[in-house]
Amino acid sequence: MTAPFRSFSRSLTVERLLHPITGDDFFSEYWENRPLLINRNDARHFHGLPGVDEVDELITATTSGRVRSSDDQFLVRSEGDGHASRRDVPLNDHGIPDIQDVYRAYHDGYSIVVNRIHRRSAAVADLCRSLEAAFHHRVGVNLYFTPRSGQGFAPHTDDHDVFILQLHGMKEWHVGTPENDLPLPAMKESSPPLADFEKFILHAGDTLYLPRGFPHEAVTGASSSLHLTVGIHVYRWADLLSEALTLLAAEDVDLRAALPPGFLDGPLPASHAADLADRLAKVLADATFTERAKTSLGTSLLATPKAAAHSQFRSLDALAALTETAVVSRSPGMLCRVRFTAHDATLEFAGNYVSGPAFLVPAFTHIAEHERFAIRDLPGDLSGDDRLDLVGRLISEGLLQHESEKP
């Protein structure tokens, strides 16, 4: 069995993202439907997220040659003929991005793109965790820094929903009408027409929501612009059905059989394909099987890599002095899930897990349902030493933190 995901900063984070729009209004009127601009006249609304002063460090300080991808960061500029010039950030002899080259490119009108900033910034990682807890969809964040009178990309569409968080300066967005509603990645247009568009102007502290498929471009004016694009990479109904089909194939050998040799030269046996589809339809009518497919999607959500949320070393240093009266807490927004059978229990979180005998289910559930608690309040058939051992294990695995040792 699987208990629901638990988090305790869902409403706070979504409220901050959408303020003063309510979550109910957003999901009923805008989600997957139409753009939403939120002007706030509050430049400090996103205080705590990276600003202009952090861009240099984010480019240079957290790059690993072993895991670096070609699109981790790059430079892009929209040219007069409408196409975009893109080039990689060069590396110096030590494998570190050449920041002087980046400065020169920025001066020449290139926008700086740092993708997957949630793997580099703890503040952005916290934002992602909280939004994943609210949406139950994967969240990733890219950073865009554009000089004044500049444009990075030509008109394009995204195959995921985005929230644009304006952190510095001003940016003017031109948003057109989609050719395809809620497009799949393969339906994404590389250079969509943008003859007619709606104009949205963002200043620091503003938010723009764009559902996937809406063509758009953005330009700066008299000031530079720094924004984060928060991408909501949704699990579609098609993904759930695909997951269910994979689970069924593990149980039904006919689905694992090869297509007939030379199948491209003639028609496939339609009756056999229909029979396999009927088998899938029958298992989907079983709520237990559908829950298994949903659980499998949840496992992939928990495994999304992000930067560490906070320093854990103070709590690790304090483990020897831990007592039952101590209060511990977990990172706001961190998803937790309890899975259990008649014999064992597992607490899943952030690509990690702790498991043990089934009598741990009440304690695991309490931890998943409470952001902050005293160790002595853990329920279940546990001795004082059992509670201390369990909490110590969860501190060492990065889920819990000693309240008194928070920096």
mmCIF file of C-alpha atoms in Angstrom:
data_model
loop_
_atom_site.group_PDB
_atom_site.id
_atom_site.type_symbol
_atom_site.label_atom_id
_atom_site.label_comp_id
_atom_site.label_asym_id
_atom_site.label_seq_id
_atom_site.Cartn_x
_atom_site.Cartn_y
_atom_site.Cartn_z
ATOM 1 C CA MET A 1 0.000 0.000 0.000
ATOM 2 C CA THR A 2 1.043 3.588 -0.583
ATOM 3 C CA ALA A 3 0.104 6.602 1.536
ATOM 4 C CA PRO A 4 -0.391 10.017 -0.106
ATOM 5 C CA PHE A 5 2.482 12.392 -0.678
ATOM 6 C CA ARG A 6 2.909 14.779 2.235
ATOM 7 C CA SER A 7 4.178 18.347 2.298
ATOM 8 C CA PHE A 8 3.439 21.408 4.398
ATOM 9 C CA SER A 9 4.463 24.409 2.329
ATOM 10 C CA ARG A 10 2.241 23.767 -0.669
ATOM 11 C CA SER A 11 -0.238 26.578 -0.200
ATOM 12 C CA LEU A 12 2.364 29.082 0.965
ATOM 13 C CA THR A 13 4.576 28.596 -2.077
ATOM 14 C CA VAL A 14 1.758 28.550 -4.616
ATOM 15 C CA GLU A 15 0.203 31.575 -2.947
ATOM 16 C CA ARG A 16 3.500 33.445 -3.228
ATOM 17 C CA LEU A 17 3.832 32.480 -6.869
ATOM 18 C CA LEU A 18 0.285 33.538 -7.748
ATOM 19 C CA HIS A 19 -0.451 36.347 -5.259
ATOM 20 C CA PRO A 20 -2.953 38.011 -5.345
ATOM 21 C CA ILE A 21 -4.633 35.390 -7.587
ATOM 22 C CA THR A 22 -6.045 32.477 -5.593
ATOM 23 C CA GLY A 23 -5.105 28.917 -6.415
ATOM 24 C CA ASP A 24 -8.758 28.025 -7.069
ATOM 25 C CA ASP A 25 -9.112 30.850 -9.595
ATOM 26 C CA PHE A 26 -5.839 29.965 -11.280
ATOM 27 C CA PHE A 27 -6.623 26.280 -11.756
ATOM 28 C CA SER A 28 -10.192 26.906 -12.892
ATOM 29 C CA GLU A 29 -9.517 29.829 -15.265
ATOM 30 C CA TYR A 30 -5.899 29.664 -16.481
ATOM 31 C CA TRP A 31 -4.203 26.300 -15.936
ATOM 32 C CA GLU A 32 -3.624 24.637 -19.351
ATOM 33 C CA ASN A 33 -5.976 27.236 -20.811
ATOM 34 C CA ARG A 34 -4.658 30.786 -21.218
ATOM 35 C CA PRO A 35 -1.829 33.119 -20.155
ATOM 36 C CA LEU A 36 -1.913 35.036 -16.901
ATOM 37 C CA LEU A 37 0.077 38.189 -16.117
ATOM 38 C CA ILE A 38 0.438 39.227 -12.477
ATOM 39 C CA ASN A 39 1.823 42.752 -11.984
ATOM 40 C CA ARG A 40 2.661 43.465 -8.359
ATOM 41 C CA ASN A 41 4.643 46.718 -8.165
ATOM 42 C CA ASP A 42 6.853 44.950 -5.621
ATOM 43 C CA ALA A 43 10.452 44.444 -6.753
ATOM 44 C CA ARG A 44 11.240 42.380 -3.631
ATOM 45 C CA HIS A 45 8.442 39.849 -4.063
ATOM 46 C CA PHE A 46 10.948 37.151 -5.052
ATOM 47 C CA HIS A 47 13.564 38.170 -2.502
ATOM 48 C CA GLY A 48 15.768 35.205 -1.661
ATOM 49 C CA LEU A 49 16.024 33.881 -5.213
ATOM 50 C CA PRO A 50 19.265 34.541 -7.128
ATOM 51 C CA GLY A 51 19.788 38.113 -8.350
ATOM 52 C CA VAL A 52 22.137 39.847 -10.757
ATOM 53 C CA ASP A 53 24.983 39.679 -8.225
ATOM 54 C CA GLU A 54 24.790 35.863 -8.157
ATOM 55 C CA VAL A 55 24.872 35.252 -11.929
ATOM 56 C CA ASP A 56 28.690 35.198 -12.180
ATOM 57 C CA GLU A 57 28.995 32.620 -9.407
ATOM 58 C CA LEU A 58 26.249 30.423 -10.803
ATOM 59 C CA ILE A 59 28.033 30.325 -14.174
ATOM 60 C CA THR A 60 31.457 29.405 -12.798
ATOM 61 C CA ALA A 61 31.310 27.851 -9.355
ATOM 62 C CA THR A 62 29.218 24.712 -9.681
ATOM 63 C CA THR A 63 30.238 23.099 -12.946
ATOM 64 C CA SER A 64 31.468 19.516 -12.977
ATOM 65 C CA GLY A 65 33.306 18.361 -16.071
ATOM 66 C CA ARG A 66 32.139 14.781 -15.610
ATOM 67 C CA VAL A 67 28.426 15.572 -15.627
ATOM 68 C CA ARG A 68 28.419 18.750 -17.697
ATOM 69 C CA SER A 69 25.925 18.763 -20.579
ATOM 70 C CA SER A 70 26.290 20.879 -23.720
ATOM 71 C CA ASP A 71 23.117 22.772 -22.857
ATOM 72 C CA ASP A 72 23.900 23.377 -19.179
ATOM 73 C CA GLN A 73 24.720 26.953 -20.121
ATOM 74 C CA PHE A 74 25.091 28.798 -23.385
ATOM 75 C CA LEU A 75 24.907 32.207 -25.066
ATOM 76 C CA VAL A 76 22.185 33.167 -27.531
ATOM 77 C CA ARG A 77 21.271 36.258 -29.533
ATOM 78 C CA SER A 78 18.436 36.887 -31.979
ATOM 79 C CA GLU A 79 19.803 38.380 -35.204
ATOM 80 C CA GLY A 80 18.214 40.893 -37.550
ATOM 81 C CA ASP A 81 17.143 38.223 -40.045
ATOM 82 C CA GLY A 82 15.113 36.441 -37.366
ATOM 83 C CA HIS A 83 17.381 33.505 -36.619
ATOM 84 C CA ALA A 84 19.116 32.957 -33.288
ATOM 85 C CA SER A 85 22.897 32.759 -32.981
ATOM 86 C CA ARG A 86 23.886 30.339 -30.275
ATOM 87 C CA ARG A 87 27.294 29.377 -28.960
ATOM 88 C CA ASP A 88 28.618 27.426 -26.027
ATOM 89 C CA VAL A 89 30.333 29.007 -23.060
ATOM 90 C CA PRO A 90 34.036 28.189 -23.623
ATOM 91 C CA LEU A 91 36.093 26.504 -20.922
ATOM 92 C CA ASN A 92 39.557 27.571 -19.837
ATOM 93 C CA ASP A 93 42.524 25.232 -19.401
ATOM 94 C CA HIS A 94 41.198 24.146 -15.998
ATOM 95 C CA GLY A 95 37.759 23.168 -17.324
ATOM 96 C CA ILE A 96 36.089 26.205 -15.767
ATOM 97 C CA PRO A 97 33.779 28.422 -17.835
ATOM 98 C CA ASP A 98 35.636 31.419 -19.257
ATOM 99 C CA ILE A 99 33.771 34.196 -17.483
ATOM 100 C CA GLN A 100 35.645 36.939 -19.357
ATOM 101 C CA ASP A 101 34.340 35.521 -22.631
ATOM 102 C CA VAL A 102 30.843 35.551 -21.163
ATOM 103 C CA TYR A 103 31.245 39.197 -20.171
ATOM 104 C CA ARG A 104 32.319 40.110 -23.720
ATOM 105 C CA ALA A 105 29.427 38.180 -25.249
ATOM 106 C CA TYR A 106 26.926 39.843 -22.907
ATOM 107 C CA HIS A 107 28.357 43.245 -23.912
ATOM 108 C CA ASP A 108 27.823 42.235 -27.563
ATOM 109 C CA GLY A 109 24.128 41.547 -26.978
ATOM 110 C CA TYR A 110 24.114 37.853 -26.112
ATOM 111 C CA SER A 111 21.729 36.517 -23.480
ATOM 112 C CA ILE A 112 23.163 34.172 -20.867
ATOM 113 C CA VAL A 113 21.238 30.948 -20.330
ATOM 114 C CA VAL A 114 21.906 28.710 -17.327
ATOM 115 C CA ASN A 115 19.698 25.636 -17.499
ATOM 116 C CA ARG A 116 18.647 23.430 -14.588
ATOM 117 C CA ILE A 117 19.519 26.113 -12.061
ATOM 118 C CA HIS A 118 17.748 23.973 -9.423
ATOM 119 C CA ARG A 119 20.880 21.796 -9.438
ATOM 120 C CA ARG A 120 23.076 24.792 -8.579
ATOM 121 C CA SER A 121 21.032 26.997 -6.235
ATOM 122 C CA ALA A 122 19.620 25.786 -2.914
ATOM 123 C CA ALA A 123 16.972 28.552 -2.949
ATOM 124 C CA VAL A 124 15.756 27.510 -6.394
ATOM 125 C CA ALA A 125 15.847 23.842 -5.380
ATOM 126 C CA ASP A 126 13.573 24.678 -2.421
ATOM 127 C CA LEU A 127 11.188 26.435 -4.811
ATOM 128 C CA CYS A 128 11.112 23.366 -7.065
ATOM 129 C CA ARG A 129 10.494 20.989 -4.186
ATOM 130 C CA SER A 130 7.601 23.088 -2.922
ATOM 131 C CA LEU A 131 6.008 23.364 -6.357
ATOM 132 C CA GLU A 132 6.404 19.642 -6.988
ATOM 133 C CA ALA A 133 4.670 19.062 -3.673
ATOM 134 C CA ALA A 134 1.792 21.261 -4.827
ATOM 135 C CA PHE A 135 1.482 20.157 -8.463
ATOM 136 C CA HIS A 136 2.786 16.562 -8.265
ATOM 137 C CA HIS A 137 4.484 17.217 -11.604
ATOM 138 C CA ARG A 138 8.203 17.575 -12.280
ATOM 139 C CA VAL A 139 9.548 21.123 -11.963
ATOM 140 C CA GLY A 140 12.767 22.512 -13.446
ATOM 141 C CA VAL A 141 14.120 26.047 -13.538
ATOM 142 C CA ASN A 142 16.295 27.870 -16.102
ATOM 143 C CA LEU A 143 17.897 31.296 -15.708
ATOM 144 C CA TYR A 144 17.965 33.947 -18.467
ATOM 145 C CA PHE A 145 19.994 37.158 -18.277
ATOM 146 C CA THR A 146 19.525 39.493 -21.256
ATOM 147 C CA PRO A 147 21.315 42.833 -21.845
ATOM 148 C CA ARG A 148 19.369 46.005 -22.583
ATOM 149 C CA SER A 149 17.816 46.316 -26.050
ATOM 150 C CA GLY A 150 18.360 42.595 -26.501
ATOM 151 C CA GLN A 151 16.518 39.477 -27.541
ATOM 152 C CA GLY A 152 17.754 35.968 -26.917
ATOM 153 C CA PHE A 153 15.412 33.667 -28.792
ATOM 154 C CA ALA A 154 13.318 33.973 -31.917
ATOM 155 C CA PRO A 155 9.596 33.166 -31.536
ATOM 156 C CA HIS A 156 9.164 29.604 -30.276
ATOM 157 C CA THR A 157 6.866 27.346 -28.289
ATOM 158 C CA ASP A 158 7.502 25.207 -25.227
ATOM 159 C CA ASP A 159 6.175 21.686 -24.668
ATOM 160 C CA HIS A 160 5.738 22.374 -20.955
ATOM 161 C CA ASP A 161 3.876 25.008 -18.934
ATOM 162 C CA VAL A 162 6.021 27.847 -17.602
ATOM 163 C CA PHE A 163 5.938 30.509 -14.921
ATOM 164 C CA ILE A 164 8.241 33.440 -15.696
ATOM 165 C CA LEU A 165 9.502 35.089 -12.504
ATOM 166 C CA GLN A 166 10.952 38.524 -13.216
ATOM 167 C CA LEU A 167 13.828 39.139 -10.800
ATOM 168 C CA HIS A 168 15.475 42.258 -12.247
ATOM 169 C CA GLY A 169 14.754 44.889 -14.878
ATOM 170 C CA MET A 170 11.968 44.807 -17.428
ATOM 171 C CA LYS A 171 11.046 42.414 -20.221
ATOM 172 C CA GLU A 172 8.322 42.674 -22.850
ATOM 173 C CA TRP A 173 6.713 39.406 -23.913
ATOM 174 C CA HIS A 174 4.813 38.836 -27.154
ATOM 175 C CA VAL A 175 2.456 35.854 -26.928
ATOM 176 C CA GLY A 176 0.541 34.441 -29.890
ATOM 177 C CA THR A 177 -2.181 31.848 -30.379
ATOM 178 C CA PRO A 178 -1.270 28.141 -30.318
ATOM 179 C CA GLU A 179 -1.696 25.972 -33.392
ATOM 180 C CA ASN A 180 -2.053 22.856 -31.231
ATOM 181 C CA ASP A 181 -3.640 22.669 -27.814
ATOM 182 C CA LEU A 182 -1.392 21.097 -25.158
ATOM 183 C CA PRO A 183 1.165 19.810 -27.680
ATOM 184 C CA LEU A 184 3.335 16.762 -27.170
ATOM 185 C CA PRO A 185 7.112 17.269 -27.510
ATOM 186 C CA ALA A 186 7.006 15.944 -31.083
ATOM 187 C CA MET A 187 4.369 18.581 -31.966
ATOM 188 C CA LYS A 188 6.527 21.501 -30.836
ATOM 189 C CA GLU A 189 6.991 24.222 -33.458
ATOM 190 C CA SER A 190 10.560 25.429 -33.940
ATOM 191 C CA SER A 191 9.704 28.797 -35.573
ATOM 192 C CA PRO A 192 5.988 29.504 -35.144
ATOM 193 C CA PRO A 193 4.447 32.577 -36.776
ATOM 194 C CA LEU A 194 3.879 35.528 -34.463
ATOM 195 C CA ALA A 195 2.056 38.013 -36.673
ATOM 196 C CA ASP A 196 -0.668 38.686 -34.104
ATOM 197 C CA PHE A 197 0.242 38.674 -30.457
ATOM 198 C CA GLU A 198 -0.711 39.958 -27.040
ATOM 199 C CA LYS A 199 1.846 42.092 -25.222
ATOM 200 C CA PHE A 200 2.796 41.475 -21.583
ATOM 201 C CA ILE A 201 5.277 43.723 -19.744
ATOM 202 C CA LEU A 202 7.030 42.336 -16.673
ATOM 203 C CA HIS A 203 8.914 44.300 -14.026
ATOM 204 C CA ALA A 204 10.838 42.908 -11.063
ATOM 205 C CA GLY A 205 8.468 40.958 -8.812
ATOM 206 C CA ASP A 206 5.972 40.109 -11.582
ATOM 207 C CA THR A 207 4.861 36.670 -12.806
ATOM 208 C CA LEU A 208 3.711 35.491 -16.233
ATOM 209 C CA TYR A 209 2.126 32.071 -16.719
ATOM 210 C CA LEU A 210 2.134 30.526 -20.206
ATOM 211 C CA PRO A 211 0.468 27.183 -20.916
ATOM 212 C CA ARG A 212 2.442 24.879 -23.195
ATOM 213 C CA GLY A 213 2.011 25.494 -26.907
ATOM 214 C CA PHE A 214 1.617 29.281 -26.837
ATOM 215 C CA PRO A 215 4.181 30.834 -29.233
ATOM 216 C CA HIS A 216 6.177 33.647 -27.663
ATOM 217 C CA GLU A 217 9.239 35.856 -27.767
ATOM 218 C CA ALA A 218 10.682 38.397 -25.320
ATOM 219 C CA VAL A 219 12.712 41.598 -25.690
ATOM 220 C CA THR A 220 14.343 44.027 -23.285
ATOM 221 C CA GLY A 221 14.183 47.819 -23.385
ATOM 222 C CA ALA A 222 16.357 50.370 -21.647
ATOM 223 C CA SER A 223 17.438 47.980 -18.883
ATOM 224 C CA SER A 224 18.819 44.480 -18.656
ATOM 225 C CA SER A 225 16.524 41.669 -17.567
ATOM 226 C CA LEU A 226 16.990 38.681 -15.305
ATOM 227 C CA HIS A 227 14.243 36.118 -15.010
ATOM 228 C CA LEU A 228 13.717 32.511 -14.048
ATOM 229 C CA THR A 229 11.567 30.247 -16.171
ATOM 230 C CA VAL A 230 9.912 27.672 -13.942
ATOM 231 C CA GLY A 231 8.935 24.753 -16.159
ATOM 232 C CA ILE A 232 6.106 22.441 -15.086
ATOM 233 C CA HIS A 233 6.800 19.160 -16.890
ATOM 234 C CA VAL A 234 3.447 17.491 -16.510
ATOM 235 C CA TYR A 235 2.577 13.829 -16.362
ATOM 236 C CA ARG A 236 -0.138 13.403 -18.972
ATOM 237 C CA TRP A 237 -2.943 10.871 -19.068
ATOM 238 C CA ALA A 238 -0.965 9.338 -21.914
ATOM 239 C CA ASP A 239 1.953 8.866 -19.506
ATOM 240 C CA LEU A 240 -0.275 7.086 -17.004
ATOM 241 C CA LEU A 241 -1.573 4.754 -19.725
ATOM 242 C CA SER A 242 1.972 4.111 -20.936
ATOM 243 C CA GLU A 243 3.048 3.267 -17.389
ATOM 244 C CA ALA A 244 0.081 0.938 -17.016
ATOM 245 C CA LEU A 245 0.960 -0.781 -20.288
ATOM 246 C CA THR A 246 4.539 -1.315 -19.080
ATOM 247 C CA LEU A 247 3.269 -2.847 -15.831
ATOM 248 C CA LEU A 248 0.876 -5.106 -17.727
ATOM 249 C CA ALA A 249 3.647 -6.217 -20.087
ATOM 250 C CA ALA A 250 5.617 -7.440 -17.070
ATOM 251 C CA GLU A 251 2.707 -9.799 -16.329
ATOM 252 C CA ASP A 252 1.435 -10.676 -19.828
ATOM 253 C CA VAL A 253 3.900 -12.487 -22.095
ATOM 254 C CA ASP A 254 1.818 -11.744 -25.210
ATOM 255 C CA LEU A 255 2.638 -8.035 -24.850
ATOM 256 C CA ARG A 256 6.332 -8.914 -24.674
ATOM 257 C CA ALA A 257 6.253 -10.991 -27.854
ATOM 258 C CA ALA A 258 7.880 -9.607 -31.001
ATOM 259 C CA LEU A 259 5.903 -8.272 -33.921
ATOM 260 C CA PRO A 260 5.828 -10.785 -36.796
ATOM 261 C CA PRO A 261 9.005 -10.962 -38.929
ATOM 262 C CA GLY A 262 8.587 -8.687 -41.938
ATOM 263 C CA PHE A 263 5.655 -6.897 -40.270
ATOM 264 C CA LEU A 264 6.301 -3.711 -42.278
ATOM 265 C CA ASP A 265 5.412 -5.488 -45.526
ATOM 266 C CA GLY A 266 1.822 -6.312 -44.676
ATOM 267 C CA PRO A 267 -1.100 -5.622 -42.357
ATOM 268 C CA LEU A 268 -0.852 -6.595 -38.720
ATOM 269 C CA PRO A 269 -3.450 -8.973 -37.265
ATOM 270 C CA ALA A 270 -6.009 -6.416 -36.137
ATOM 271 C CA SER A 271 -7.894 -8.895 -33.974
ATOM 272 C CA HIS A 272 -4.780 -9.659 -31.921
ATOM 273 C CA ALA A 273 -4.045 -5.949 -31.405
ATOM 274 C CA ALA A 274 -7.654 -5.413 -30.338
ATOM 275 C CA ASP A 275 -7.410 -8.310 -27.895
ATOM 276 C CA LEU A 276 -4.299 -6.802 -26.279
ATOM 277 C CA ALA A 277 -6.054 -3.430 -26.050
ATOM 278 C CA ASP A 278 -9.011 -5.123 -24.342
ATOM 279 C CA ARG A 279 -6.677 -6.648 -21.758
ATOM 280 C CA LEU A 280 -5.278 -3.194 -20.999
ATOM 281 C CA ALA A 281 -8.781 -1.740 -20.722
ATOM 282 C CA LYS A 282 -9.763 -4.455 -18.245
ATOM 283 C CA VAL A 283 -6.825 -3.854 -15.907
ATOM 284 C CA LEU A 284 -7.366 -0.082 -16.071
ATOM 285 C CA ALA A 285 -10.869 -0.683 -14.748
ATOM 286 C CA ASP A 286 -9.203 -2.124 -11.652
ATOM 287 C CA ALA A 287 -8.468 0.762 -9.292
ATOM 288 C CA THR A 288 -5.627 -1.209 -7.682
ATOM 289 C CA PHE A 289 -3.788 -1.539 -10.987
ATOM 290 C CA THR A 290 -4.272 2.147 -11.798
ATOM 291 C CA GLU A 291 -2.867 3.019 -8.377
ATOM 292 C CA ARG A 292 0.216 0.942 -9.189
ATOM 293 C CA ALA A 293 0.749 2.965 -12.370
ATOM 294 C CA LYS A 294 0.266 6.202 -10.461
ATOM 295 C CA THR A 295 2.727 5.066 -7.796
ATOM 296 C CA SER A 296 5.295 4.355 -10.488
ATOM 297 C CA LEU A 297 4.990 7.925 -11.780
ATOM 298 C CA GLY A 298 5.398 9.169 -8.226
ATOM 299 C CA THR A 299 8.659 7.270 -7.889
ATOM 300 C CA SER A 300 10.118 9.099 -10.879
ATOM 301 C CA LEU A 301 8.959 12.423 -9.391
ATOM 302 C CA LEU A 302 10.780 11.739 -6.131
ATOM 303 C CA ALA A 303 14.007 10.930 -7.985
ATOM 304 C CA THR A 304 14.391 14.336 -9.709
ATOM 305 C CA PRO A 305 17.893 15.621 -8.743
ATOM 306 C CA LYS A 306 18.265 19.032 -7.080
ATOM 307 C CA ALA A 307 20.767 21.023 -5.070
ATOM 308 C CA ALA A 308 20.947 20.314 -1.338
ATOM 309 C CA ALA A 309 18.321 22.269 0.541
ATOM 310 C CA HIS A 310 20.368 23.255 3.587
ATOM 311 C CA SER A 311 23.507 22.505 5.549
ATOM 312 C CA GLN A 312 23.100 19.198 7.329
ATOM 313 C CA PHE A 313 26.455 19.041 9.043
ATOM 314 C CA ARG A 314 25.428 20.887 12.226
ATOM 315 C CA SER A 315 22.706 18.307 12.824
ATOM 316 C CA LEU A 316 25.120 15.463 12.107
ATOM 317 C CA ASP A 317 27.580 16.889 14.625
ATOM 318 C CA ALA A 318 24.809 17.021 17.248
ATOM 319 C CA LEU A 319 23.697 13.390 16.867
ATOM 320 C CA ALA A 320 25.702 12.185 19.882
ATOM 321 C CA ALA A 321 23.796 14.543 22.183
ATOM 322 C CA LEU A 322 20.326 13.828 20.731
ATOM 323 C CA THR A 323 17.582 13.179 23.313
ATOM 324 C CA GLU A 324 13.904 12.310 23.112
ATOM 325 C CA THR A 325 12.940 15.871 24.036
ATOM 326 C CA ALA A 326 14.721 17.266 20.966
ATOM 327 C CA VAL A 327 12.620 18.803 18.218
ATOM 328 C CA VAL A 328 13.437 17.916 14.616
ATOM 329 C CA SER A 329 12.087 19.192 11.315
ATOM 330 C CA ARG A 330 12.338 18.521 7.609
ATOM 331 C CA SER A 331 12.842 20.830 4.692
ATOM 332 C CA PRO A 332 9.662 22.722 3.775
ATOM 333 C CA GLY A 333 8.178 21.335 0.612
ATOM 334 C CA MET A 334 10.062 18.041 0.608
ATOM 335 C CA LEU A 335 7.798 15.285 -0.673
ATOM 336 C CA CYS A 336 7.477 12.190 1.510
ATOM 337 C CA ARG A 337 5.670 8.963 0.780
ATOM 338 C CA VAL A 338 5.063 5.912 2.962
ATOM 339 C CA ARG A 339 4.828 2.507 1.293
ATOM 340 C CA PHE A 340 4.153 -0.656 3.246
ATOM 341 C CA THR A 341 3.145 -4.293 3.105
ATOM 342 C CA ALA A 342 2.208 -6.723 5.872
ATOM 343 C CA HIS A 343 5.913 -7.275 6.540
ATOM 344 C CA ASP A 344 7.827 -4.064 5.864
ATOM 345 C CA ALA A 345 7.569 -0.279 5.550
ATOM 346 C CA THR A 346 9.422 2.298 3.473
ATOM 347 C CA LEU A 347 9.648 6.084 3.805
ATOM 348 C CA GLU A 348 10.567 7.629 0.430
ATOM 349 C CA PHE A 349 11.905 11.164 -0.049
ATOM 350 C CA ALA A 350 14.065 13.138 -2.493
ATOM 351 C CA GLY A 351 15.463 10.181 -4.414
ATOM 352 C CA ASN A 352 16.222 8.354 -1.174
ATOM 353 C CA TYR A 353 14.434 6.021 1.231
ATOM 354 C CA VAL A 354 14.617 4.356 4.630
ATOM 355 C CA SER A 355 12.955 1.000 5.186
ATOM 356 C CA GLY A 356 12.329 -1.370 8.074
ATOM 357 C CA PRO A 357 9.769 -3.699 9.673
ATOM 358 C CA ALA A 358 6.030 -3.045 9.322
ATOM 359 C CA PHE A 359 5.727 -1.779 12.918
ATOM 360 C CA LEU A 360 7.438 1.421 11.684
ATOM 361 C CA VAL A 361 4.369 2.428 9.638
ATOM 362 C CA PRO A 362 2.869 4.703 12.366
ATOM 363 C CA ALA A 363 6.221 6.441 12.921
ATOM 364 C CA PHE A 364 6.874 6.842 9.192
ATOM 365 C CA THR A 365 3.369 8.233 8.690
ATOM 366 C CA HIS A 366 3.842 10.725 11.533
ATOM 367 C CA ILE A 367 7.121 11.914 9.996
ATOM 368 C CA ALA A 368 5.496 12.281 6.575
ATOM 369 C CA GLU A 369 2.553 14.216 8.021
ATOM 370 C CA HIS A 370 4.439 16.585 10.340
ATOM 371 C CA GLU A 371 7.009 19.124 9.223
ATOM 372 C CA ARG A 372 8.172 19.583 12.837
ATOM 373 C CA PHE A 373 7.849 17.291 15.852
ATOM 374 C CA ALA A 374 9.461 16.183 19.109
ATOM 375 C CA ILE A 375 11.189 12.809 18.913
ATOM 376 C CA ARG A 376 9.261 11.511 21.936
ATOM 377 C CA ASP A 377 5.982 12.068 20.037
ATOM 378 C CA LEU A 378 6.731 9.432 17.398
ATOM 379 C CA PRO A 379 3.919 6.854 17.668
ATOM 380 C CA GLY A 380 4.102 3.081 17.400
ATOM 381 C CA ASP A 381 5.637 0.208 19.281
ATOM 382 C CA LEU A 382 9.001 1.935 19.777
ATOM 383 C CA SER A 383 11.300 2.295 22.741
ATOM 384 C CA GLY A 384 13.110 5.539 23.452
ATOM 385 C CA ASP A 385 16.272 4.139 21.891
ATOM 386 C CA ASP A 386 14.282 3.020 18.837
ATOM 387 C CA ARG A 387 13.004 6.554 18.315
ATOM 388 C CA LEU A 388 16.480 8.032 18.661
ATOM 389 C CA ASP A 389 17.947 5.463 16.258
ATOM 390 C CA LEU A 390 15.240 6.143 13.658
ATOM 391 C CA VAL A 391 15.578 9.928 13.846
ATOM 392 C CA GLY A 392 19.361 9.642 13.782
ATOM 393 C CA ARG A 393 19.140 7.560 10.629
ATOM 394 C CA LEU A 394 16.857 10.109 8.976
ATOM 395 C CA ILE A 395 19.193 12.962 9.935
ATOM 396 C CA SER A 396 22.135 11.060 8.457
ATOM 397 C CA GLU A 397 20.122 10.457 5.262
ATOM 398 C CA GLY A 398 19.302 14.163 4.921
ATOM 399 C CA LEU A 399 15.560 14.201 5.592
ATOM 400 C CA LEU A 400 15.464 15.596 9.142
ATOM 401 C CA GLN A 401 17.346 18.386 10.861
ATOM 402 C CA HIS A 402 17.875 19.182 14.557
ATOM 403 C CA GLU A 403 15.929 22.381 15.226
ATOM 404 C CA SER A 404 18.440 23.821 17.674
ATOM 405 C CA GLU A 405 21.259 23.271 15.182
ATOM 406 C CA LYS A 406 19.715 25.251 12.336
ATOM 407 C CA PRO A 407 22.084 28.051 11.211
#
